[in-house]
PDB file of C-alpha atoms in Angstrom:
ATOM      1  CA  MET A   1      65.152   4.368  67.581  1.00  0.00           C
ATOM      2  CA  LYS A   2      63.965   1.669  65.496  1.00  0.00           C
ATOM      3  CA  LYS A   3      60.249   1.232  65.285  1.00  0.00           C
ATOM      4  CA  ILE A   4      58.502  -1.979  65.460  1.00  0.00           C
ATOM      5  CA  ILE A   5      54.602  -1.988  65.917  1.00  0.00           C
ATOM      6  CA  ILE A   6      52.629  -4.908  66.839  1.00  0.00           C
ATOM      7  CA  THR A   7      49.172  -5.666  67.293  1.00  0.00           C
ATOM      8  CA  LEU A   8      47.402  -7.590  69.751  1.00  0.00           C
ATOM      9  CA  LEU A   9      43.720  -7.681  70.284  1.00  0.00           C
ATOM     10  CA  PHE A  10      42.366  -8.621  73.426  1.00  0.00           C
ATOM     11  CA  ILE A  11      38.499  -8.865  74.268  1.00  0.00           C
ATOM     12  CA  ALA A  12      36.732  -9.114  77.545  1.00  0.00           C
ATOM     13  CA  SER A  13      34.768 -12.881  77.654  1.00  0.00           C
ATOM     14  CA  TYR A  14      32.131 -10.996  79.762  1.00  0.00           C
ATOM     15  CA  LEU A  15      30.761  -9.460  76.426  1.00  0.00           C
ATOM     16  CA  PRO A  16      27.940 -10.932  74.470  1.00  0.00           C
ATOM     17  CA  ALA A  17      29.123 -13.414  72.011  1.00  0.00           C
ATOM     18  CA  GLN A  18      28.298 -11.743  69.013  1.00  0.00           C
ATOM     19  CA  ALA A  19      30.666  -8.550  70.155  1.00  0.00           C
ATOM     20  CA  THR A  20      33.480 -10.931  70.721  1.00  0.00           C
ATOM     21  CA  GLN A  21      33.640 -11.588  66.628  1.00  0.00           C
ATOM     22  CA  ILE A  22      36.301  -9.766  64.663  1.00  0.00           C
ATOM     23  CA  PRO A  23      37.205  -9.934  61.120  1.00  0.00           C
ATOM     24  CA  GLN A  24      40.281 -11.481  59.350  1.00  0.00           C
ATOM     25  CA  THR A  25      40.654 -10.871  55.586  1.00  0.00           C
ATOM     26  CA  ILE A  26      42.770 -12.916  53.323  1.00  0.00           C
ATOM     27  CA  PRO A  27      43.123 -12.099  49.809  1.00  0.00           C
ATOM     28  CA  LEU A  28      43.769 -15.508  47.823  1.00  0.00           C
ATOM     29  CA  THR A  29      45.281 -15.186  44.702  1.00  0.00           C
ATOM     30  CA  LYS A  30      44.991 -18.290  41.914  1.00  0.00           C
ATOM     31  CA  GLY A  31      47.116 -20.846  42.841  1.00  0.00           C
ATOM     32  CA  TRP A  32      49.068 -21.210  45.872  1.00  0.00           C
ATOM     33  CA  ASN A  33      49.037 -19.095  49.226  1.00  0.00           C
ATOM     34  CA  ALA A  34      50.714 -19.319  52.277  1.00  0.00           C
ATOM     35  CA  ILE A  35      48.716 -17.857  55.186  1.00  0.00           C
ATOM     36  CA  PHE A  36      48.786 -17.299  58.684  1.00  0.00           C
ATOM     37  CA  ILE A  37      45.163 -17.517  60.770  1.00  0.00           C
ATOM     38  CA  THR A  38      45.316 -14.835  63.864  1.00  0.00           C
ATOM     39  CA  ILE A  39      41.806 -15.622  64.852  1.00  0.00           C
ATOM     40  CA  SER A  40      40.052 -18.922  65.710  1.00  0.00           C
ATOM     41  CA  PRO A  41      36.991 -18.989  63.302  1.00  0.00           C
ATOM     42  CA  THR A  42      33.728 -18.937  64.737  1.00  0.00           C
ATOM     43  CA  GLN A  43      32.829 -22.176  62.592  1.00  0.00           C
ATOM     44  CA  PRO A  44      36.531 -23.740  62.267  1.00  0.00           C
ATOM     45  CA  ASP A  45      35.358 -27.151  60.646  1.00  0.00           C
ATOM     46  CA  PRO A  46      37.167 -26.728  57.073  1.00  0.00           C
ATOM     47  CA  ASN A  47      33.498 -28.175  55.293  1.00  0.00           C
ATOM     48  CA  LEU A  48      31.775 -25.456  56.497  1.00  0.00           C
ATOM     49  CA  LEU A  49      34.326 -22.598  56.529  1.00  0.00           C
ATOM     50  CA  PHE A  50      35.687 -23.631  52.901  1.00  0.00           C
ATOM     51  CA  GLN A  51      32.141 -24.157  51.830  1.00  0.00           C
ATOM     52  CA  ASN A  52      31.067 -22.214  48.299  1.00  0.00           C
ATOM     53  CA  LEU A  53      34.438 -20.962  48.240  1.00  0.00           C
ATOM     54  CA  PRO A  54      37.262 -21.481  45.592  1.00  0.00           C
ATOM     55  CA  ILE A  55      39.540 -23.225  47.891  1.00  0.00           C
ATOM     56  CA  ASP A  56      40.209 -26.918  46.640  1.00  0.00           C
ATOM     57  CA  GLN A  57      42.912 -27.924  48.968  1.00  0.00           C
ATOM     58  CA  VAL A  58      44.963 -26.823  52.251  1.00  0.00           C
ATOM     59  CA  PHE A  59      48.124 -28.100  53.539  1.00  0.00           C
ATOM     60  CA  THR A  60      49.350 -27.643  57.056  1.00  0.00           C
ATOM     61  CA  TYR A  61      52.635 -28.564  58.469  1.00  0.00           C
ATOM     62  CA  HIS A  62      53.125 -30.035  62.680  1.00  0.00           C
ATOM     63  CA  PRO A  63      57.086 -30.185  63.511  1.00  0.00           C
ATOM     64  CA  GLN A  64      58.130 -33.734  64.021  1.00  0.00           C
ATOM     65  CA  LYS A  65      61.369 -34.944  65.332  1.00  0.00           C
ATOM     66  CA  SER A  66      62.809 -34.737  61.761  1.00  0.00           C
ATOM     67  CA  SER A  67      63.857 -31.000  60.878  1.00  0.00           C
ATOM     68  CA  VAL A  68      63.062 -29.879  57.541  1.00  0.00           C
ATOM     69  CA  GLN A  69      66.334 -29.007  55.327  1.00  0.00           C
ATOM     70  CA  PHE A  70      64.487 -28.299  51.673  1.00  0.00           C
ATOM     71  CA  ILE A  71      61.375 -26.699  50.607  1.00  0.00           C
ATOM     72  CA  GLN A  72      59.154 -28.527  48.677  1.00  0.00           C
ATOM     73  CA  GLU A  73      56.730 -26.802  46.176  1.00  0.00           C
ATOM     74  CA  PRO A  74      53.331 -26.851  47.014  1.00  0.00           C
ATOM     75  CA  ASP A  75      52.460 -29.129  43.896  1.00  0.00           C
ATOM     76  CA  GLU A  76      55.408 -31.722  45.257  1.00  0.00           C
ATOM     77  CA  ILE A  77      54.373 -32.339  48.715  1.00  0.00           C
ATOM     78  CA  ASP A  78      53.613 -35.729  50.025  1.00  0.00           C
ATOM     79  CA  ILE A  79      50.648 -36.194  52.083  1.00  0.00           C
ATOM     80  CA  LYS A  80      52.020 -39.227  53.649  1.00  0.00           C
ATOM     81  CA  GLN A  81      55.454 -37.707  54.738  1.00  0.00           C
ATOM     82  CA  ALA A  82      55.928 -36.928  58.344  1.00  0.00           C
ATOM     83  CA  GLY A  83      54.294 -33.962  59.683  1.00  0.00           C
ATOM     84  CA  TRP A  84      51.778 -32.739  56.576  1.00  0.00           C
ATOM     85  CA  SER A  85      48.570 -32.599  56.900  1.00  0.00           C
ATOM     86  CA  ARG A  86      45.842 -32.427  54.272  1.00  0.00           C
ATOM     87  CA  TRP A  87      42.140 -31.333  53.639  1.00  0.00           C
ATOM     88  CA  VAL A  88      40.194 -31.539  49.918  1.00  0.00           C
ATOM     89  CA  PRO A  89      36.104 -31.080  49.829  1.00  0.00           C
ATOM     90  CA  SER A  90      34.432 -33.572  50.990  1.00  0.00           C
ATOM     91  CA  ASP A  91      32.938 -34.525  47.109  1.00  0.00           C
ATOM     92  CA  GLN A  92      36.928 -35.425  46.141  1.00  0.00           C
ATOM     93  CA  PRO A  93      37.187 -38.885  45.700  1.00  0.00           C
ATOM     94  CA  ASP A  94      40.202 -38.855  48.397  1.00  0.00           C
ATOM     95  CA  ALA A  95      38.730 -36.869  50.722  1.00  0.00           C
ATOM     96  CA  PHE A  96      38.723 -40.051  52.931  1.00  0.00           C
ATOM     97  CA  LEU A  97      42.331 -39.106  53.644  1.00  0.00           C
ATOM     98  CA  ASN A  98      41.948 -35.764  55.267  1.00  0.00           C
ATOM     99  CA  SER A  99      43.664 -35.443  57.806  1.00  0.00           C
ATOM    100  CA  ILE A 100      42.588 -31.498  58.859  1.00  0.00           C
ATOM    101  CA  PHE A 101      39.386 -31.353  60.460  1.00  0.00           C
ATOM    102  CA  GLN A 102      39.791 -27.570  62.009  1.00  0.00           C
ATOM    103  CA  ILE A 103      41.334 -24.711  61.266  1.00  0.00           C
ATOM    104  CA  LEU A 104      43.291 -23.159  64.116  1.00  0.00           C
ATOM    105  CA  ALA A 105      44.370 -19.562  65.019  1.00  0.00           C
ATOM    106  CA  GLY A 106      47.898 -18.989  65.336  1.00  0.00           C
ATOM    107  CA  GLN A 107      48.776 -21.607  62.596  1.00  0.00           C
ATOM    108  CA  ALA A 108      50.099 -21.398  58.997  1.00  0.00           C
ATOM    109  CA  TYR A 109      48.369 -22.895  55.964  1.00  0.00           C
ATOM    110  CA  LEU A 110      49.013 -23.720  52.381  1.00  0.00           C
ATOM    111  CA  ILE A 111      45.795 -23.128  50.405  1.00  0.00           C
ATOM    112  CA  HIS A 112      45.221 -23.601  46.991  1.00  0.00           C
ATOM    113  CA  SER A 113      42.360 -20.954  45.185  1.00  0.00           C
ATOM    114  CA  THR A 114      40.937 -21.300  42.067  1.00  0.00           C
ATOM    115  CA  GLN A 115      40.949 -18.066  41.531  1.00  0.00           C
ATOM    116  CA  ASP A 116      41.652 -14.743  42.505  1.00  0.00           C
ATOM    117  CA  TYR A 117      39.653 -14.264  45.725  1.00  0.00           C
ATOM    118  CA  THR A 118      38.964 -12.011  48.947  1.00  0.00           C
ATOM    119  CA  TRP A 119      38.426 -14.159  51.768  1.00  0.00           C
ATOM    120  CA  THR A 120      36.720 -12.924  55.189  1.00  0.00           C
ATOM    121  CA  PHE A 121      35.886 -14.802  57.927  1.00  0.00           C
ATOM    122  CA  THR A 122      35.288 -14.163  61.435  1.00  0.00           C
ATOM    123  CA  GLY A 123      36.692 -15.290  64.716  1.00  0.00           C
ATOM    124  CA  LYS A 124      37.955 -14.198  68.297  1.00  0.00           C
ATOM    125  CA  PRO A 125      41.360 -13.449  68.070  1.00  0.00           C
ATOM    126  CA  ILE A 126      43.733 -15.585  69.757  1.00  0.00           C
ATOM    127  CA  TYR A 127      47.831 -14.675  70.878  1.00  0.00           C
ATOM    128  CA  LYS A 128      49.155 -18.370  70.119  1.00  0.00           C
ATOM    129  CA  LYS A 129      53.233 -18.965  71.024  1.00  0.00           C
ATOM    130  CA  HIS A 130      55.107 -21.163  69.257  1.00  0.00           C
ATOM    131  CA  ILE A 131      58.563 -23.336  70.137  1.00  0.00           C
ATOM    132  CA  TRP A 132      60.831 -23.182  67.054  1.00  0.00           C
ATOM    133  CA  GLN A 133      61.966 -26.591  65.846  1.00  0.00           C
ATOM    134  CA  PRO A 134      65.457 -26.337  66.127  1.00  0.00           C
ATOM    135  CA  ASN A 135      67.874 -26.674  63.008  1.00  0.00           C
ATOM    136  CA  SER A 136      65.449 -26.664  60.508  1.00  0.00           C
ATOM    137  CA  PHE A 137      62.960 -24.649  58.839  1.00  0.00           C
ATOM    138  CA  ASN A 138      59.490 -23.703  60.113  1.00  0.00           C
ATOM    139  CA  LEU A 139      56.257 -22.744  58.483  1.00  0.00           C
ATOM    140  CA  LYS A 140      55.428 -19.600  60.113  1.00  0.00           C
ATOM    141  CA  GLY A 141      53.341 -16.358  60.276  1.00  0.00           C
ATOM    142  CA  PHE A 142      53.325 -13.243  62.841  1.00  0.00           C
ATOM    143  CA  TYR A 143      51.129 -10.947  64.748  1.00  0.00           C
ATOM    144  CA  VAL A 144      52.514  -7.748  62.905  1.00  0.00           C
ATOM    145  CA  ASN A 145      50.179  -4.495  62.590  1.00  0.00           C
ATOM    146  CA  PRO A 146      49.231  -4.600  58.442  1.00  0.00           C
ATOM    147  CA  ASP A 147      49.505  -0.933  58.548  1.00  0.00           C
ATOM    148  CA  HIS A 148      53.185  -0.819  60.011  1.00  0.00           C
ATOM    149  CA  PRO A 149      54.923  -4.007  59.088  1.00  0.00           C
ATOM    150  CA  PRO A 150      58.526  -4.753  60.058  1.00  0.00           C
ATOM    151  CA  THR A 151      61.094  -5.826  58.415  1.00  0.00           C
ATOM    152  CA  PHE A 152      62.343  -9.193  58.755  1.00  0.00           C
ATOM    153  CA  ALA A 153      65.593  -7.835  59.982  1.00  0.00           C
ATOM    154  CA  ASP A 154      64.119  -5.610  62.710  1.00  0.00           C
ATOM    155  CA  TYR A 155      62.219  -8.205  63.959  1.00  0.00           C
ATOM    156  CA  PHE A 156      64.761 -10.763  64.636  1.00  0.00           C
ATOM    157  CA  GLU A 157      67.233  -8.340  65.454  1.00  0.00           C
ATOM    158  CA  ASP A 158      67.851  -9.843  69.025  1.00  0.00           C
ATOM    159  CA  SER A 159      66.925 -13.509  68.422  1.00  0.00           C
ATOM    160  CA  THR A 160      70.086 -15.586  68.507  1.00  0.00           C
ATOM    161  CA  ALA A 161      68.538 -18.096  66.165  1.00  0.00           C
ATOM    162  CA  HIS A 162      67.009 -15.821  63.554  1.00  0.00           C
ATOM    163  CA  SER A 163      69.646 -12.988  63.137  1.00  0.00           C
ATOM    164  CA  GLN A 164      71.049 -13.914  60.055  1.00  0.00           C
ATOM    165  CA  THR A 165      68.430 -16.670  58.965  1.00  0.00           C
ATOM    166  CA  VAL A 166      66.977 -17.757  55.660  1.00  0.00           C
ATOM    167  CA  VAL A 167      63.479 -16.882  54.673  1.00  0.00           C
ATOM    168  CA  TYR A 168      61.461 -18.305  51.727  1.00  0.00           C
ATOM    169  CA  SER A 169      58.201 -16.643  50.523  1.00  0.00           C
ATOM    170  CA  LEU A 170      55.498 -18.202  48.228  1.00  0.00           C
ATOM    171  CA  MET A 171      55.539 -16.239  45.561  1.00  0.00           C
ATOM    172  CA  ASN A 172      53.771 -17.162  41.971  1.00  0.00           C
ATOM    173  CA  ASN A 173      53.420 -20.859  43.111  1.00  0.00           C
ATOM    174  CA  HIS A 174      56.880 -21.142  44.064  1.00  0.00           C
ATOM    175  CA  TRP A 175      58.787 -20.632  47.255  1.00  0.00           C
ATOM    176  CA  GLN A 176      61.470 -18.083  46.385  1.00  0.00           C
ATOM    177  CA  GLN A 177      64.076 -16.950  48.806  1.00  0.00           C
ATOM    178  CA  LEU A 178      64.109 -13.533  50.176  1.00  0.00           C
ATOM    179  CA  THR A 179      67.423 -12.217  49.475  1.00  0.00           C
ATOM    180  CA  ASP A 180      67.261  -8.469  51.447  1.00  0.00           C
ATOM    181  CA  LEU A 181      65.716  -8.734  54.877  1.00  0.00           C
ATOM    182  CA  GLU A 182      66.716  -5.156  55.538  1.00  0.00           C
ATOM    183  CA  THR A 183      64.238  -4.124  53.203  1.00  0.00           C
ATOM    184  CA  ASN A 184      61.377  -7.378  53.027  1.00  0.00           C
ATOM    185  CA  LEU A 185      58.483  -6.559  54.933  1.00  0.00           C
ATOM    186  CA  ILE A 186      56.377  -9.330  57.249  1.00  0.00           C
ATOM    187  CA  ASP A 187      53.126  -8.808  55.947  1.00  0.00           C
ATOM    188  CA  SER A 188      50.059  -9.519  58.084  1.00  0.00           C
ATOM    189  CA  GLY A 189      48.085 -13.058  57.357  1.00  0.00           C
ATOM    190  CA  LYS A 190      51.056 -13.779  55.523  1.00  0.00           C
ATOM    191  CA  ALA A 191      53.213 -17.292  55.948  1.00  0.00           C
ATOM    192  CA  TYR A 192      57.247 -18.317  55.191  1.00  0.00           C
ATOM    193  CA  TRP A 193      59.225 -20.756  55.676  1.00  0.00           C
ATOM    194  CA  ILE A 194      61.847 -19.209  58.079  1.00  0.00           C
ATOM    195  CA  TYR A 195      65.314 -21.104  59.312  1.00  0.00           C
ATOM    196  CA  SER A 196      65.677 -21.270  62.856  1.00  0.00           C
ATOM    197  CA  LYS A 197      69.416 -22.211  63.836  1.00  0.00           C
ATOM    198  CA  GLY A 198      68.970 -24.326  67.058  1.00  0.00           C
ATOM    199  CA  GLY A 199      65.760 -24.121  69.329  1.00  0.00           C
ATOM    200  CA  SER A 200      64.119 -20.965  70.205  1.00  0.00           C
ATOM    201  CA  THR A 201      61.112 -19.506  71.850  1.00  0.00           C
ATOM    202  CA  PHE A 202      61.263 -16.009  70.312  1.00  0.00           C
ATOM    203  CA  ASN A 203      57.882 -14.992  68.919  1.00  0.00           C
ATOM    204  CA  ALA A 204      58.127 -11.340  68.746  1.00  0.00           C
ATOM    205  CA  PRO A 205      60.682  -8.185  69.998  1.00  0.00           C
ATOM    206  CA  LEU A 206      58.131  -8.040  72.989  1.00  0.00           C
ATOM    207  CA  ASN A 207      57.182 -10.957  74.932  1.00  0.00           C
ATOM    208  CA  ILE A 208      53.960 -10.735  75.881  1.00  0.00           C
ATOM    209  CA  ASP A 209      52.189 -13.352  79.032  1.00  0.00           C
ATOM    210  CA  LEU A 210      48.665 -13.518  78.760  1.00  0.00           C
ATOM    211  CA  PRO A 211      46.414 -15.133  81.365  1.00  0.00           C
ATOM    212  CA  THR A 212      44.337 -18.023  80.054  1.00  0.00           C
ATOM    213  CA  ALA A 213      41.796 -15.839  79.477  1.00  0.00           C
ATOM    214  CA  LEU A 214      40.558 -12.109  80.131  1.00  0.00           C
ATOM    215  CA  LYS A 215      37.701 -12.153  82.301  1.00  0.00           C
ATOM    216  CA  PHE A 216      36.138  -8.906  83.973  1.00  0.00           C
ATOM    217  CA  ASN A 217      33.444  -9.149  86.067  1.00  0.00           C
ATOM    218  CA  ILE A 218      31.857  -7.043  88.797  1.00  0.00           C
ATOM    219  CA  GLU A 219      34.010  -8.653  91.620  1.00  0.00           C
ATOM    220  CA  ASN A 220      36.880  -8.584  89.368  1.00  0.00           C
ATOM    221  CA  ARG A 221      37.705  -5.589  86.869  1.00  0.00           C
ATOM    222  CA  THR A 222      41.839  -6.125  86.184  1.00  0.00           C
ATOM    223  CA  GLU A 223      43.495  -8.764  84.677  1.00  0.00           C
ATOM    224  CA  LYS A 224      47.500  -8.587  84.657  1.00  0.00           C
ATOM    225  CA  ILE A 225      49.225  -8.888  81.462  1.00  0.00           C
ATOM    226  CA  SER A 226      52.865  -9.299  81.366  1.00  0.00           C
ATOM    227  CA  PHE A 227      55.185  -7.644  78.888  1.00  0.00           C
ATOM    228  CA  ASP A 228      59.107  -8.513  78.724  1.00  0.00           C
ATOM    229  CA  ASN A 229      61.458  -6.358  76.149  1.00  0.00           C
ATOM    230  CA  LEU A 230      63.629  -8.582  74.359  1.00  0.00           C
ATOM    231  CA  THR A 231      65.450  -6.211  72.267  1.00  0.00           C
ATOM    232  CA  GLN A 232      68.384  -3.629  72.872  1.00  0.00           C
ATOM    233  CA  ASN A 233      66.190  -0.948  72.354  1.00  0.00           C
ATOM    234  CA  SER A 234      63.543   0.946  74.124  1.00  0.00           C
ATOM    235  CA  LEU A 235      59.796   0.146  73.235  1.00  0.00           C
ATOM    236  CA  GLU A 236      56.967   2.632  73.600  1.00  0.00           C
ATOM    237  CA  ILE A 237      53.667   0.522  74.263  1.00  0.00           C
ATOM    238  CA  THR A 238      49.837   1.995  73.492  1.00  0.00           C
ATOM    239  CA  ILE A 239      46.890   0.627  74.433  1.00  0.00           C
ATOM    240  CA  GLU A 240      43.975   1.949  72.983  1.00  0.00           C
ATOM    241  CA  HIS A 241      40.208   0.979  73.003  1.00  0.00           C
ATOM    242  CA  ILE A 242      38.346   0.094  69.602  1.00  0.00           C
ATOM    243  CA  ASN A 243      34.689  -0.238  68.976  1.00  0.00           C
ATOM    244  CA  ASN A 244      34.146  -0.274  72.751  1.00  0.00           C
ATOM    245  CA  HIS A 245      35.419  -3.820  73.434  1.00  0.00           C
ATOM    246  CA  LEU A 246      37.919  -4.380  71.868  1.00  0.00           C
ATOM    247  CA  ILE A 247      41.731  -3.521  73.515  1.00  0.00           C
ATOM    248  CA  ASN A 248      44.628  -2.855  70.426  1.00  0.00           C
ATOM    249  CA  VAL A 249      48.164  -3.262  71.773  1.00  0.00           C
ATOM    250  CA  HIS A 250      50.821  -1.556  70.044  1.00  0.00           C
ATOM    251  CA  PHE A 251      54.364  -1.650  71.005  1.00  0.00           C
ATOM    252  CA  ILE A 252      56.781   0.277  68.836  1.00  0.00           C
TER     253      ILE A 252
END
């Protein structure tokens, strides 16, 4: 049986605020980086989140009605083009054109760093579902276990829109097509341009439905979380406590 391990983190909302924060660490290389944010930053304002960091430009893409058929190099992005938003430090002369005002969980970003840097920040883990822009490239990242990442082929095996998809990965400041999805692994915290043939609501081999918030108190000690196996294979789910207040959910 093929094994796919994906990690989700849930936190009980009754816990003290300081206990509900976890870190995300993203290694940045000098130049452009395609990243995926998996937690809601404690301080989402980019002017504060990126303060004193070697980050001097950030882009993100929000799908519009028109599809993306050609991948632009990061240095060629036109901020006037529909769908693109940008941030630069407030001391830059064109900072008045900034259109990114919060760094959001579940969102992919292109980040330019002036040097190699290991960026660690804290926040609350958020699982955000996405709807794919049909017949278009989508800038996406995925909630995968960094210790056991799946291949693209295994991850999308049961998704009709992505079973023979095209994937571009950012390498050395240029987008390069991955030619062997049977062996290329999905990196945690990284974003890719991925083509969706038709519309799709596929987010992972296991569909997860969460309540709006996990609230545990004296009167209510349980909340319902629904799991739906979208694959043709059996999936083994493991739920474990971490640090007394995190629930780490793996499914295989």
